[in-house]
Each structure stands twice: as structure tokens, then as C-alpha cells.
Tab-separated table of C-alpha atoms and ligand atoms in Angstrom:
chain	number	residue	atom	x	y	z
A	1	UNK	CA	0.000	0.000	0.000
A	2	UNK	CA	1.669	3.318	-1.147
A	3	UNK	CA	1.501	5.966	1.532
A	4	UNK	CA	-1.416	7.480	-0.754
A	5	UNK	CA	-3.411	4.734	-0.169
A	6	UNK	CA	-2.637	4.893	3.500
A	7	UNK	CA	-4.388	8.377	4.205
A	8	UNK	CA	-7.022	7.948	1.977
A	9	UNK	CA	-8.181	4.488	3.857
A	10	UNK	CA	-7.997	6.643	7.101
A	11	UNK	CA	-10.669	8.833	5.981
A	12	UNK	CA	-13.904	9.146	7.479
A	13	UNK	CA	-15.528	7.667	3.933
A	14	UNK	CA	-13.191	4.803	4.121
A	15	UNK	CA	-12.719	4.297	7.449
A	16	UNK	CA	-16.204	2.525	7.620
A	17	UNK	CA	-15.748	0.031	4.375
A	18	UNK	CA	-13.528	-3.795	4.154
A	19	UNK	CA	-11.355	-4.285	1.584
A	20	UNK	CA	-14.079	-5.075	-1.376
A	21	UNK	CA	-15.444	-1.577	-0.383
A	22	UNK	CA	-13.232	0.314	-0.611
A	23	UNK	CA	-12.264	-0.884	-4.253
A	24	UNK	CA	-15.124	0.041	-5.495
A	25	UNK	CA	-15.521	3.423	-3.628
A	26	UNK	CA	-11.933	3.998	-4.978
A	27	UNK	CA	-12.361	3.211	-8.625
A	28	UNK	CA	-14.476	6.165	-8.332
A	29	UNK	CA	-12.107	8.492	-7.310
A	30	UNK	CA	-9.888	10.846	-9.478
A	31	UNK	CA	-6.786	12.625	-8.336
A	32	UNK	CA	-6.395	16.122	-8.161
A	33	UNK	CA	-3.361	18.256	-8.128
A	34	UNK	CA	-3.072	22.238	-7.600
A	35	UNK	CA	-0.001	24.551	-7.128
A	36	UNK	CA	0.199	26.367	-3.903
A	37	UNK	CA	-1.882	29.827	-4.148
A	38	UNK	CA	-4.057	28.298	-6.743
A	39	UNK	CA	-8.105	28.304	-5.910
A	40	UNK	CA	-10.027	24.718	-6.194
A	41	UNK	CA	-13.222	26.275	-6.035
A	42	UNK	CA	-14.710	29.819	-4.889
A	43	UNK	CA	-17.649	30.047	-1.930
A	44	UNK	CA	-20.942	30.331	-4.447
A	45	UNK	CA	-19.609	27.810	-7.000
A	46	UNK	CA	-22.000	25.135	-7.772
A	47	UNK	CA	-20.601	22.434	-6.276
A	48	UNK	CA	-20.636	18.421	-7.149
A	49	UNK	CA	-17.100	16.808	-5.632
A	50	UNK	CA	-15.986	16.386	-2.224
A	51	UNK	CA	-12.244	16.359	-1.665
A	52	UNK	CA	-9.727	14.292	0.768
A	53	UNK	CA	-6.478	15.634	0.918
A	54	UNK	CA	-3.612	12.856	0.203
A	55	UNK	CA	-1.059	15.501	0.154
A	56	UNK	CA	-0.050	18.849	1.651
A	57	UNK	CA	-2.383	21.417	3.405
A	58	UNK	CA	-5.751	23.924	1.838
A	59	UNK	CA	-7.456	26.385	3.413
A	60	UNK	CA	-11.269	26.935	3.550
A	61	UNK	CA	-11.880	30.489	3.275
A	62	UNK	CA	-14.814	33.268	3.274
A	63	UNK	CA	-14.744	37.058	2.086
A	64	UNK	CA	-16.653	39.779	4.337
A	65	UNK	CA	-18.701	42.068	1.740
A	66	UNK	CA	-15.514	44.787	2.678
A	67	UNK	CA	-12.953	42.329	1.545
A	68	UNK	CA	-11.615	41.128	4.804
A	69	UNK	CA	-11.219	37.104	5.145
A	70	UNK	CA	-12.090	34.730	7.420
A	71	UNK	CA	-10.083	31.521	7.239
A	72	UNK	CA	-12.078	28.698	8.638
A	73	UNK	CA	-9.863	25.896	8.770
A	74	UNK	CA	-6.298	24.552	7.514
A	75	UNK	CA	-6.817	21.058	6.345
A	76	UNK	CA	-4.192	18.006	5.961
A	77	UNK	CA	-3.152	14.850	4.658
A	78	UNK	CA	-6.449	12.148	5.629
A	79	UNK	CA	-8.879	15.094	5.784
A	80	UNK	CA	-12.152	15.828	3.811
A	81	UNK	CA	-13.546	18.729	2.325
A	82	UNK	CA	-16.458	19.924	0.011
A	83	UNK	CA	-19.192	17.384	1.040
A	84	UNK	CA	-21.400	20.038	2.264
A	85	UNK	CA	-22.966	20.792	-0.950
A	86	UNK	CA	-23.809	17.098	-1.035
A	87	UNK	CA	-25.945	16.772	1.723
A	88	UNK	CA	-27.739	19.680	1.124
A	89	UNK	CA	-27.615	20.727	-2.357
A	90	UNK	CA	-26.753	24.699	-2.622
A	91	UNK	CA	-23.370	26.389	-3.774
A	92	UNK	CA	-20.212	26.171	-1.803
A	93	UNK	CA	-20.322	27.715	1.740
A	94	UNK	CA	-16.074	28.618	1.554
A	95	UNK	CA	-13.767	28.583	-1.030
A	96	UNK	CA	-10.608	26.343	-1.011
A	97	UNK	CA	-6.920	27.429	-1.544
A	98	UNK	CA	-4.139	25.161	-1.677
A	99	UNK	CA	-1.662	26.864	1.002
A	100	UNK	CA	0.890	24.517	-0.352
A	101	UNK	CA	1.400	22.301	-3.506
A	102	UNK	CA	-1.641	19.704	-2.537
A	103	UNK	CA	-2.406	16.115	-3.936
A	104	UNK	CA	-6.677	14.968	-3.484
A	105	UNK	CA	-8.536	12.642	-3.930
A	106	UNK	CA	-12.006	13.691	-5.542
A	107	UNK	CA	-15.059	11.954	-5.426
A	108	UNK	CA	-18.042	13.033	-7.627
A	109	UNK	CA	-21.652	13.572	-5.412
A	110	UNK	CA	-23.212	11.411	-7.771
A	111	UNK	CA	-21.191	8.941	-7.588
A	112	UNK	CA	-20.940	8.704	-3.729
A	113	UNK	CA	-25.051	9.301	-3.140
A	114	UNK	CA	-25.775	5.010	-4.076
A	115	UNK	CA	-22.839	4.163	-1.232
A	116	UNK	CA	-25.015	6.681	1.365
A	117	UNK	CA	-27.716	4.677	0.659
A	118	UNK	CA	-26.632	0.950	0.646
A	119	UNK	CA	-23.551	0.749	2.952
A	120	UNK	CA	-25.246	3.160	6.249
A	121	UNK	CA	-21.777	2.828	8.224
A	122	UNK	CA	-20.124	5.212	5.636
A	123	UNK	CA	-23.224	7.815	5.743
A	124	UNK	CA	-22.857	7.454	9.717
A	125	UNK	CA	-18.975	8.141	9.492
A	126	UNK	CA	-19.933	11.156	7.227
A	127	UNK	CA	-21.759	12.215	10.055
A	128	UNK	CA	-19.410	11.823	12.533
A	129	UNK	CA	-16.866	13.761	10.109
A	130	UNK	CA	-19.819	16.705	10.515
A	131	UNK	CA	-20.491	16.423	14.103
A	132	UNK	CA	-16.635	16.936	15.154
A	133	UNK	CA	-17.088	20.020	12.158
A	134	UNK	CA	-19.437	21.524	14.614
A	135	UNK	CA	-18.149	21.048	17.913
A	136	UNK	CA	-15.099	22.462	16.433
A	137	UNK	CA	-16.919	25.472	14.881
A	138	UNK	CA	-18.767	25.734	18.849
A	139	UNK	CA	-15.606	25.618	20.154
A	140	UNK	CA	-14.252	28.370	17.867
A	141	UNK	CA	-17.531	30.810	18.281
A	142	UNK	CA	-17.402	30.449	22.027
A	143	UNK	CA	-13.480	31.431	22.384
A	144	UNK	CA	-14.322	35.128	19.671
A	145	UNK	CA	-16.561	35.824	22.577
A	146	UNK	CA	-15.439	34.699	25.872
A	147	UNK	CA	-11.410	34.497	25.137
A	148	UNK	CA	-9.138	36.942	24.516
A	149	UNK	CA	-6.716	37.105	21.562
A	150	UNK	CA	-3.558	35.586	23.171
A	151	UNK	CA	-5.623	32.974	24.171
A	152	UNK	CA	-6.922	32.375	20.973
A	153	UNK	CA	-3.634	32.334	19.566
A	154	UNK	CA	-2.430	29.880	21.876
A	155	UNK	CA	-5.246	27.322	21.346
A	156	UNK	CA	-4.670	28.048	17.265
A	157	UNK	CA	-1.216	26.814	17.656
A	158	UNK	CA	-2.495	23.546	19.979
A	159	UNK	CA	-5.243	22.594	17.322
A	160	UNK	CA	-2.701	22.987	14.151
A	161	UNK	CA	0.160	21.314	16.463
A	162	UNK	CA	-2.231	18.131	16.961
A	163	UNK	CA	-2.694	17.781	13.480
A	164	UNK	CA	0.630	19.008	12.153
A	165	UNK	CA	3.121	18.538	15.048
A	166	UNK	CA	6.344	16.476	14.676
A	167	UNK	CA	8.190	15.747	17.866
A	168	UNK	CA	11.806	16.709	17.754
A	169	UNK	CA	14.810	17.348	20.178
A	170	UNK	CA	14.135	20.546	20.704
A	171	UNK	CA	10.665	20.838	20.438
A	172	UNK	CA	7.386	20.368	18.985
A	173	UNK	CA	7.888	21.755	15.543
A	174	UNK	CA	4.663	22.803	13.694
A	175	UNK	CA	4.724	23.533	9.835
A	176	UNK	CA	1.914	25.111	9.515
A	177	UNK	CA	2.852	27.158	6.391
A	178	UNK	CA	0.750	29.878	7.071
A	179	UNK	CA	1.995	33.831	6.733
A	180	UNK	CA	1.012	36.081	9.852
A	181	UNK	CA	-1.961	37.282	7.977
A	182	UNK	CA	-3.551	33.963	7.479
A	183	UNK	CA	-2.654	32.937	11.604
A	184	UNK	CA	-4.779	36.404	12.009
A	185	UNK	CA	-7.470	35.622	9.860
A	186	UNK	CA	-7.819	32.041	11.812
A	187	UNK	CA	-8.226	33.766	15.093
A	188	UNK	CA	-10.134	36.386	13.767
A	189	UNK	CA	-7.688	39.207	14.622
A	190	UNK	CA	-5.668	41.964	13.465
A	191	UNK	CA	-1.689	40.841	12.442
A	192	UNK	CA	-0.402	43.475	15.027
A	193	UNK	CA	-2.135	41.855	17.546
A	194	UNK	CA	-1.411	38.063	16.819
A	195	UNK	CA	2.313	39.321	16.243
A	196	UNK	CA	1.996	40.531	19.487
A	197	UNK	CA	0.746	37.662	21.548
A	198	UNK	CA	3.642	35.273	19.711
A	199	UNK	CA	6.054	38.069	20.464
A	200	UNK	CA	5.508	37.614	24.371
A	201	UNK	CA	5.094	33.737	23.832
A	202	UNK	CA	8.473	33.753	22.573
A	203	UNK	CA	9.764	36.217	25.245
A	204	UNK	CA	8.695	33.377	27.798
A	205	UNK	CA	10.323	31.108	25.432
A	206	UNK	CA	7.063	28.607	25.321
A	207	UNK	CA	7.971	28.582	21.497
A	208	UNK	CA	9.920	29.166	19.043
A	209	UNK	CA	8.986	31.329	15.713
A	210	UNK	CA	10.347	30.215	12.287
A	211	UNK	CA	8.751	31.206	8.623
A	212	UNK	CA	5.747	29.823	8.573
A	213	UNK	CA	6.241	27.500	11.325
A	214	UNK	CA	6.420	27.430	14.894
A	215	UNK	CA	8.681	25.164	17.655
A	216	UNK	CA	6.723	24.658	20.667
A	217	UNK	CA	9.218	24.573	23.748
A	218	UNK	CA	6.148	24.284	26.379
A	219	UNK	CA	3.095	23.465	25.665
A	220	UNK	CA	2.075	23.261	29.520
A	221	UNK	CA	2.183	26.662	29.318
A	222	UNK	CA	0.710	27.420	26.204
A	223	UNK	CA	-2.659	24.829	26.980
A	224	UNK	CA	-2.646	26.699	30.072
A	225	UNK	CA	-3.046	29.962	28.499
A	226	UNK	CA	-5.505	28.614	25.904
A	227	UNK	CA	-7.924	28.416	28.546
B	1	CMP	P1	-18.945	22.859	0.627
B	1	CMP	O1	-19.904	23.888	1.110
B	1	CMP	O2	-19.355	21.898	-0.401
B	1	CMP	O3	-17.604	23.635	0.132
B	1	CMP	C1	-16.840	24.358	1.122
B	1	CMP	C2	-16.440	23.369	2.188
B	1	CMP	O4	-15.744	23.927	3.290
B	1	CMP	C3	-17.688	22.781	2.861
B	1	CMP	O5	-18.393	22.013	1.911
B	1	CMP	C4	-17.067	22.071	4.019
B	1	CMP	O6	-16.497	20.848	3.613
B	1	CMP	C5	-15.953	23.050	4.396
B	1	CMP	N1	-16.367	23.898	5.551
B	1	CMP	C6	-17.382	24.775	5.597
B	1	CMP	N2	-17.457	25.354	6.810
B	1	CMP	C7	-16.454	24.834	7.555
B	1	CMP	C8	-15.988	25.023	8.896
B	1	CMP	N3	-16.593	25.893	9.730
B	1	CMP	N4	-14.941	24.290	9.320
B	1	CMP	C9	-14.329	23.432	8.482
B	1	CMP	N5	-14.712	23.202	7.207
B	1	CMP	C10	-15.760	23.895	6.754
């Protein structure tokens, strides 16, 4: 099994299917390759795929009327994207960026809506993929109002260091491959501020910053002030 193969058979669709399965579900898919920067699809695009990342990282974004963006979520290697549009059929709700060069696996609505109906474990891992979607985006409402930027920084770092995080000598290093603006945009601050609150992270040396990447020294401290 190549290591393609490997993520996508630890995907919620797959997750749920034996062997036979998840042949046929795969002779379904095609493969999908975009350059870092490069858009998959735009929020209000008709939409009739769903995506699971075999390689490198996107971003689900959406534009405020003035311009300003909101970045909803980084996404990685084994995770799944665009399947909203299939359970309830309207145009995209975000659009997707690669932040890096990105490998998927895409897997047409049409072709996925007969599995839904005669194999119910992988519509009730779909659902499961949705539910921890909206705990996550309760989670992420509740900290805008109730915790303050620092904090939200902190916890940021956490989420994209559980996902992303490779244990080293000297630390926790997290590629994230985000800029500062996008690290704002996923707390839903200002760069100043978010520059700020890694600034005095890095003063108490809890971390590390590199480009695009952070070392996490102590993340004790850092869950601590995440609360
Ligand atoms: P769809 O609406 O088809 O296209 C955009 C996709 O972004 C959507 O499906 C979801 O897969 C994903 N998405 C939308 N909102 C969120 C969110 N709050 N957190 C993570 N992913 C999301």
C-alpha cells in the first residue's frame, strides 16, 4: 500500500468500508493536483465533488462584503472537504486554496449518493466527520466571545500542532505554512495583535517562531493559556 493509499483508507468515507469496499468506492475516485496559491473552487460555486487531501495542506476560506477574510480551517493529509454541498444541495459555503502544492482525492456527489444509501456505516462516518465540524466550529464561536486574543492564539497553535506537530529534540515543531496574515485571519484578529501575543510567547520562550512555522518549547504553558 503506497503511503497514498494509507491516508485515503484513514478517511472518514473509508474508514467505515472492508477491503471489497473500498475498491469500489476507490475506482471512483480521481486525483487532483493544484499549485500552492491556486483556488479549487470559490464560496458560491455550484458544487458536485468532495475532496480528501492525500497531500499537503488547503485552506477553507470566506470574504466579508468589505474584503476582509475569514479563514475557517487549515486542512491536511487524511482530511475531507467539500461534502457540504452534497448533503444539502446549494453552492459552496467557503472557497478552497491550496496553502501549499496539494495532492486529493475527488469523489463526484453522484457517484458517492448510491454508497449513502446501501452501505449506512459510511453515511454514519460522514456524520461523525460533521459532528466533530461543529463542535469544532462551537468551540471556535465560544473562544471570539469569551477568550481573549492571546488565548486564541495559543489554542490556534495547539489545534494545528495536533494535526501538524512532529516531535523533535528541541521541540514540537509545527509547519503550519501559514503567513502572519492567514494565523490572524484564523483567530479572527488583526496581524499586530497576533504578532503581538507570539512576540511575548516567545519572550517566555514557550515557542519558538520560524517562517511559517512554529517550535513549541512548552506546551504546559501554552494549553494553560488557551484556557
Ligand atoms: P462545501 O460547502 O461543499 O464547500 C466548502 C467546504 O468547506 C464545505 O463544503 C465544508 O467541507 C468546508 N467547511 C465549511 N465550513 C467549515 C468550517 N466551519 N470548518 C471546516 N470546514 C468547513
Amino acid at each position: 500500500m503506497d503511503d497514498a493509499e494509507d491516508v485515503l483508507s484513514r478517511a472518514p468515507l473509508f474508514e467505515a468500508l472492508d477491503e471489497e469496499g473500498a475498491k469500489g468506492l476507490r475506482s471512483s475516485i480521481n486525483e487532483v493536483r493544484i499549485n500552492r496559491g491556486q483556488t479549487l473552487f470559490s464560496e458560491g460555486d455550484d458544487g458536485d465533488r468532495l475532496y480528501v487531501i492525500l497531500d499537503g495542506k488547503v485552506k477553507l476560506t470566506r470574504t466579508a462584503p468589505d474584503g476582509r477574510e475569514n479563514l475557517l480551517s487549515v486542512l491536511g493529509p487524511g482530511e475531507m472537504f467539500g461534502e457540504l454541498s452534497l448533503f444539502d444541495p446549494r453552492p459552496r459555503t467557503a472557497s478552497a486554496v491550496a496553502v501549499t502544492d496539494v495532492r486529493m482525492a475527488g469523489l463526484g456527489h453522484d457517484d458517492l449518493r448510491p454508497w449513502l444509501a446501501g452501505r449506512p456505516e459510511v453515511a454514519v462516518h460522514l456524520l461523525k466527520a460533521l459532528a466533530q465540524r461543529l463542535r469544532r466550529t462551537n468551540d471556535v464561536m465560544a473562544d471570539l466571545v469569551f477568550t481573549d486574543v492571546p488565548g486564541r492564539v495559543a489554542k490556534a497553535l495547539l489545534d494545528l500542532a495536533d494535526r501538524f506537530g512532529q516531535q523533535r529534540e528541541d521541540g514540537l515543531h509545527v509547519h503550519h505554512d501559514l503567513t502572519q496574515e492567514e494565523l490572524a485571519q484564523l483567530v479572527g484578529a488583526s496581524r499586530e495583535t497576533v504578532n503581538k501575543a507570539l512576540a511575548d510567547f516567545a519572550s517566555r520562550n514557550w515557542l519558538r517562531i520560524e517562517a511559517k512555522a512554529v517550535v513549541i518549547h512548552d506546551a504546559d504553558r501554552l494549553r494553560r493559556r488557551a484556557r
